[in-house]
Short mmCIF file of C-alpha atoms in Angstrom, two decimals:
data_model
loop_
_atom_site.label_atom_id
_atom_site.label_comp_id
_atom_site.label_asym_id
_atom_site.label_seq_id
_atom_site.Cartn_x
_atom_site.Cartn_y
_atom_site.Cartn_z
CA VAL Y 1 -0.11 0.04 0.05
CA ILE Y 2 1.50 3.30 -0.90
CA GLY Y 3 0.00 6.92 0.16
CA ASN Y 4 -1.16 8.18 3.10
CA ARG Y 5 -2.94 6.70 6.32
CA SER Y 6 -6.45 5.94 5.63
CA PHE Y 7 -9.51 7.75 7.84
CA GLY Y 8 -9.80 4.38 9.84
CA LYS Y 9 -13.82 3.39 9.03
CA GLY Y 10 -14.58 0.03 10.23
CA LEU Y 11 -18.00 0.48 11.74
CA VAL Y 12 -21.51 -0.54 10.04
CA GLN Y 13 -24.60 1.54 10.86
CA SER Y 14 -28.27 1.27 9.93
CA PRO Y 15 -30.48 3.93 11.24
CA ARG Y 16 -33.95 3.07 12.98
CA GLN Y 17 -36.82 5.98 13.55
CA LEU Y 18 -37.65 7.73 16.45
CA PRO Y 19 -40.89 8.42 17.51
CA TYR Y 20 -41.24 13.04 16.70
CA ASP Y 21 -38.98 12.68 13.39
CA GLY Y 22 -36.27 11.50 15.44
CA LEU Y 23 -33.68 8.80 13.84
CA LEU Y 24 -30.94 6.45 15.93
CA LYS Y 25 -27.82 5.03 14.16
CA VAL Y 26 -27.05 1.81 15.44
CA THR Y 27 -23.71 0.19 15.04
CA ILE Y 28 -24.47 -3.63 13.39
CA ALA Y 29 -21.47 -4.80 11.66
CA LYS Y 30 -17.76 -4.05 12.06
CA TYR Y 31 -15.23 -4.18 9.21
CA TYR Y 32 -12.64 -6.95 9.38
CA ILE Y 33 -9.44 -7.39 6.79
CA PRO Y 34 -8.06 -10.96 6.13
CA SER Y 35 -5.15 -10.86 8.67
CA GLY Y 36 -8.20 -10.67 11.10
CA ARG Y 37 -8.06 -6.95 12.28
CA LEU Y 38 -10.43 -4.06 13.14
CA ILE Y 39 -9.68 -1.10 11.35
CA GLN Y 40 -12.11 1.73 12.91
CA ALA Y 41 -10.13 4.15 14.42
CA ILE Y 42 -11.68 5.63 17.34
CA ASP Y 43 -13.42 3.87 19.81
CA TYR Y 44 -17.34 5.43 21.02
CA SER Y 45 -17.55 2.98 23.82
CA HIS Y 46 -14.85 5.47 25.53
CA ARG Y 47 -15.19 9.35 25.57
CA ASN Y 48 -13.65 12.00 27.40
CA PRO Y 49 -14.72 13.76 30.16
CA ASP Y 50 -16.56 16.06 28.02
CA GLY Y 51 -18.65 13.54 25.97
CA THR Y 52 -15.53 14.17 22.92
CA VAL Y 53 -14.62 10.65 21.55
CA ALA Y 54 -10.26 10.45 20.11
CA ARG Y 55 -8.95 7.99 17.74
CA ILE Y 56 -7.22 5.08 19.10
CA PRO Y 57 -3.82 5.30 20.91
CA ASP Y 58 -0.92 3.34 19.00
CA SER Y 59 -0.10 1.65 22.20
CA LEU Y 60 -3.72 -0.01 22.24
CA THR Y 61 -3.10 -1.18 19.14
CA THR Y 62 -2.87 -4.70 19.24
CA VAL Y 63 -0.41 -6.30 16.48
CA PHE Y 64 -1.32 -9.00 13.36
CA HIS Y 65 0.52 -10.18 10.72
CA THR Y 66 -0.51 -10.98 6.66
CA ALA Y 67 -0.09 -13.83 4.95
CA GLY Y 68 3.09 -13.15 4.02
CA GLY Y 69 4.35 -12.13 7.50
CA ARG Y 70 4.04 -8.39 7.44
CA GLU Y 71 3.52 -6.38 10.80
CA VAL Y 72 0.07 -4.61 10.71
CA ARG Y 73 -1.61 -2.92 13.53
CA ASP Y 74 -5.44 -2.39 14.40
CA GLY Y 75 -7.58 0.48 15.24
CA GLY Y 76 -6.00 3.06 13.38
CA GLY Y 77 -6.70 2.59 9.50
CA ILE Y 78 -5.03 0.82 6.90
CA THR Y 79 -1.44 2.52 7.37
CA PRO Y 80 0.74 2.58 3.47
CA ASP Y 81 4.20 0.71 3.64
CA ILE Y 82 5.32 3.28 1.67
CA LYS Y 83 4.36 6.77 2.84
CA ILE Y 84 3.86 9.71 0.56
CA GLU Y 85 3.77 12.94 2.49
CA LEU Y 86 1.54 15.47 0.35
CA PRO Y 87 1.50 18.85 0.58
CA GLU Y 88 -1.11 20.95 2.77
CA VAL Y 89 -3.58 22.77 0.30
CA ASN Y 90 -3.65 26.44 2.13
CA ARG Y 91 -6.24 28.79 2.37
CA LEU Y 92 -5.51 31.05 -1.22
CA THR Y 93 -5.62 27.25 -3.22
CA TYR Y 94 -8.43 26.23 -0.78
CA ASN Y 95 -10.57 29.67 -1.85
CA VAL Y 96 -10.38 29.41 -5.50
CA VAL Y 97 -11.81 25.69 -5.27
CA ARG Y 98 -14.06 26.44 -2.82
CA ASP Y 99 -15.65 29.81 -4.58
CA ASN Y 100 -15.59 28.43 -7.94
CA TRP Y 101 -12.73 30.66 -9.80
CA ALA Y 102 -11.33 27.80 -11.49
CA PHE Y 103 -14.43 26.65 -12.70
CA ASP Y 104 -15.61 29.58 -13.60
CA PHE Y 105 -12.66 30.39 -15.74
CA ALA Y 106 -12.42 26.68 -17.53
CA ASN Y 107 -16.29 27.56 -18.65
CA ARG Y 108 -15.08 30.74 -20.17
CA TYR Y 109 -11.59 29.31 -21.42
CA ALA Y 110 -13.72 26.29 -23.13
CA ALA Y 111 -15.75 29.43 -24.43
CA THR Y 112 -13.44 30.93 -26.32
CA HIS Y 113 -10.78 28.05 -27.33
CA SER Y 114 -12.09 25.80 -29.78
CA SER Y 115 -9.26 22.76 -28.76
CA ILE Y 116 -6.57 21.51 -26.21
CA PRO Y 117 -3.38 19.69 -26.38
CA ALA Y 118 -4.44 15.91 -25.39
CA PRO Y 119 -4.79 15.31 -21.96
CA GLU Y 120 -1.66 13.81 -21.90
CA GLU Y 121 -0.21 16.99 -22.86
CA PHE Y 122 -1.52 19.68 -21.61
CA GLU Y 123 -0.71 22.20 -19.46
CA ILE Y 124 -0.90 25.64 -17.55
CA THR Y 125 1.21 27.41 -19.65
CA ASP Y 126 2.10 30.90 -18.34
CA THR Y 127 -0.64 32.25 -21.30
CA ILE Y 128 -2.89 30.65 -19.32
CA TYR Y 129 -2.14 31.51 -15.83
CA GLU Y 130 -1.90 34.85 -16.35
CA GLU Y 131 -5.42 34.99 -17.99
CA PHE Y 132 -6.50 33.59 -15.05
CA LYS Y 133 -4.93 36.07 -12.35
CA LYS Y 134 -6.57 38.51 -14.60
CA PHE Y 135 -9.83 37.24 -14.68
CA ILE Y 136 -9.82 37.49 -11.20
CA ASP Y 137 -11.52 40.43 -9.67
CA PRO Y 138 -9.60 40.97 -6.27
CA ALA Y 139 -13.02 43.33 -4.82
CA ARG Y 140 -14.85 40.07 -5.09
CA PHE Y 141 -12.15 37.47 -4.43
CA ASN Y 142 -11.86 36.58 -0.46
CA TYR Y 143 -8.93 34.40 1.52
CA ASP Y 144 -7.54 34.19 4.82
CA LYS Y 145 -4.51 36.68 5.13
CA VAL Y 146 -2.80 34.43 7.51
CA CYS Y 147 0.23 36.37 7.43
CA GLU Y 148 -2.05 39.53 8.46
CA SER Y 149 -4.52 37.51 10.85
CA ALA Y 150 -1.66 36.13 12.91
CA VAL Y 151 0.57 39.58 13.26
CA ASP Y 152 -2.62 41.19 14.55
CA GLN Y 153 -2.86 38.27 16.82
CA LEU Y 154 0.27 38.54 18.26
CA ARG Y 155 -0.55 41.96 18.73
CA LYS Y 156 -2.83 41.57 20.71
CA ILE Y 157 -1.51 39.22 22.96
CA ALA Y 158 1.62 41.51 23.55
CA GLU Y 159 -0.75 44.50 24.67
CA ALA Y 160 -2.68 41.78 27.11
CA GLU Y 161 0.48 40.71 28.56
CA GLY Y 162 2.25 43.95 28.49
CA TYR Y 163 4.87 43.61 26.04
CA MET Y 164 3.61 46.34 23.67
CA ASN Y 165 5.53 49.77 24.02
CA ASP Y 166 6.79 52.07 21.88
CA SER Y 167 9.62 50.15 20.44
CA THR Y 168 7.71 46.71 20.13
CA LYS Y 169 4.87 48.88 18.31
CA ALA Y 170 7.35 49.96 15.92
CA GLN Y 171 8.88 46.76 15.06
CA PHE Y 172 4.75 45.50 14.99
CA ASP Y 173 4.13 47.92 12.40
CA VAL Y 174 7.27 47.16 10.37
CA LEU Y 175 6.48 43.57 10.32
CA ALA Y 176 2.74 44.19 9.71
CA GLY Y 177 4.21 46.37 6.20
CA MET Y 178 5.96 43.62 5.24
CA MET Y 179 3.20 40.47 5.78
CA LYS Y 180 1.42 42.63 3.94
CA HIS Y 181 -0.73 40.42 1.46
CA ASP Y 182 -0.65 41.02 -2.25
CA LEU Y 183 -2.88 39.11 -4.36
CA ASN Y 184 -1.06 39.10 -7.26
CA HIS Y 185 1.91 37.74 -5.72
CA ASP Y 186 0.16 35.53 -3.30
CA LEU Y 187 -1.48 33.81 -6.90
CA ASP Y 188 2.66 34.03 -8.12
CA ILE Y 189 3.38 31.86 -5.42
CA ASN Y 190 1.29 29.72 -5.00
CA ARG Y 191 0.78 28.14 -8.67
CA LYS Y 192 2.49 25.05 -8.10
CA ASN Y 193 -0.56 24.01 -5.95
CA ILE Y 194 -2.85 26.03 -7.72
CA SER Y 195 -2.16 24.52 -11.74
CA PRO Y 196 -3.27 21.05 -10.91
CA TYR Y 197 -6.80 22.14 -10.00
CA LEU Y 198 -7.25 24.43 -12.73
CA ALA Y 199 -6.03 21.84 -15.26
CA GLY Y 200 -8.38 19.90 -14.16
CA GLU Y 201 -11.05 22.37 -15.15
CA ILE Y 202 -9.69 22.62 -17.97
CA VAL Y 203 -9.45 19.40 -19.35
CA SER Y 204 -12.87 18.52 -18.53
CA ARG Y 205 -14.45 20.63 -20.29
CA TYR Y 206 -13.08 18.61 -23.81
CA TYR Y 207 -12.12 15.36 -22.39
CA HIS Y 208 -14.75 14.71 -19.77
CA GLN Y 209 -13.69 12.55 -16.09
CA LYS Y 210 -11.31 10.45 -18.15
CA GLY Y 211 -9.45 13.12 -19.53
CA GLU Y 212 -9.07 15.14 -16.33
CA ILE Y 213 -7.51 11.76 -14.03
CA ILE Y 214 -5.28 11.32 -16.96
CA ASN Y 215 -3.75 14.80 -17.42
CA SER Y 216 -4.18 14.27 -12.91
CA LEU Y 217 -1.21 11.44 -13.75
CA ARG Y 218 1.16 12.98 -15.16
CA ASN Y 219 2.23 14.53 -11.88
CA ASP Y 220 0.75 11.75 -9.22
CA GLN Y 221 3.18 10.91 -6.84
CA THR Y 222 1.91 8.16 -5.58
CA VAL Y 223 1.86 6.73 -8.66
CA ASP Y 224 5.18 7.45 -9.86
CA THR Y 225 7.13 5.42 -6.62
CA ALA Y 226 4.04 2.84 -7.37
CA VAL Y 227 5.58 2.82 -10.75
CA THR Y 228 9.79 2.66 -9.32
CA VAL Y 229 8.40 -0.03 -6.45
CA LEU Y 230 7.06 -2.36 -9.37
CA THR Y 231 10.21 -2.50 -11.48
CA THR Y 232 12.44 -3.30 -8.83
CA PRO Y 233 12.74 -6.38 -5.59
CA ARG Y 234 11.63 -3.22 -3.46
CA TYR Y 235 8.44 -4.96 -4.15
CA ASN Y 236 9.24 -8.11 -3.58
CA SER Y 237 11.61 -7.10 -0.22
CA ILE Y 238 7.97 -5.56 1.48
CA ILE Y 239 5.65 -8.49 1.07
CA HIS Y 240 7.87 -11.14 1.77
CA PRO Y 241 9.27 -9.09 4.65
#
């Protein structure tokens, strides 16, 4: 298994109607995988004092073994043999996708361009990205300016704890000026994160979901790792430790 640790869904629920339009979700079964382990990551039978539940700590998990002899554990989803650390999606990229800027731009792009290269070849060029940047209306584009918010929060903490004086205030003002967000600049430095979403939207307008998937596989770190592992002795060393 290559990728990230899975969520840990190992329970099966069935709804039961209650009076006054109520509904009760009852656990009626559990998923077990061939090694005999339960991958459920949350123990609902043991709750924190405030009523919340937490993931099962690794110290309370049980060791199982696959048919090939690999050591695996229960209580936490599927842990991959080879972990792929994917980059976190920042707030700017999140807002581009959530507020449909990439979606709307792809619609306009498809309406003004009769064709694009095949999914295997299509990429977000400098020209396309500049068009996208111009498409975004700064007056309507809202995103969390994390750096500015962090500086403001730190300023409030300094004032509350008695560290604010003329000297620190001047330093905060300098820092605030350095951390001032500029949309054009932010779009430039986040191009690597935004481009895959933008490419997927555009390709899907011409080649539908199949084309979108083909395009996404061009720069898929997990797939690249799989190709490498499956064509080297490492595969057998993992399956038969």
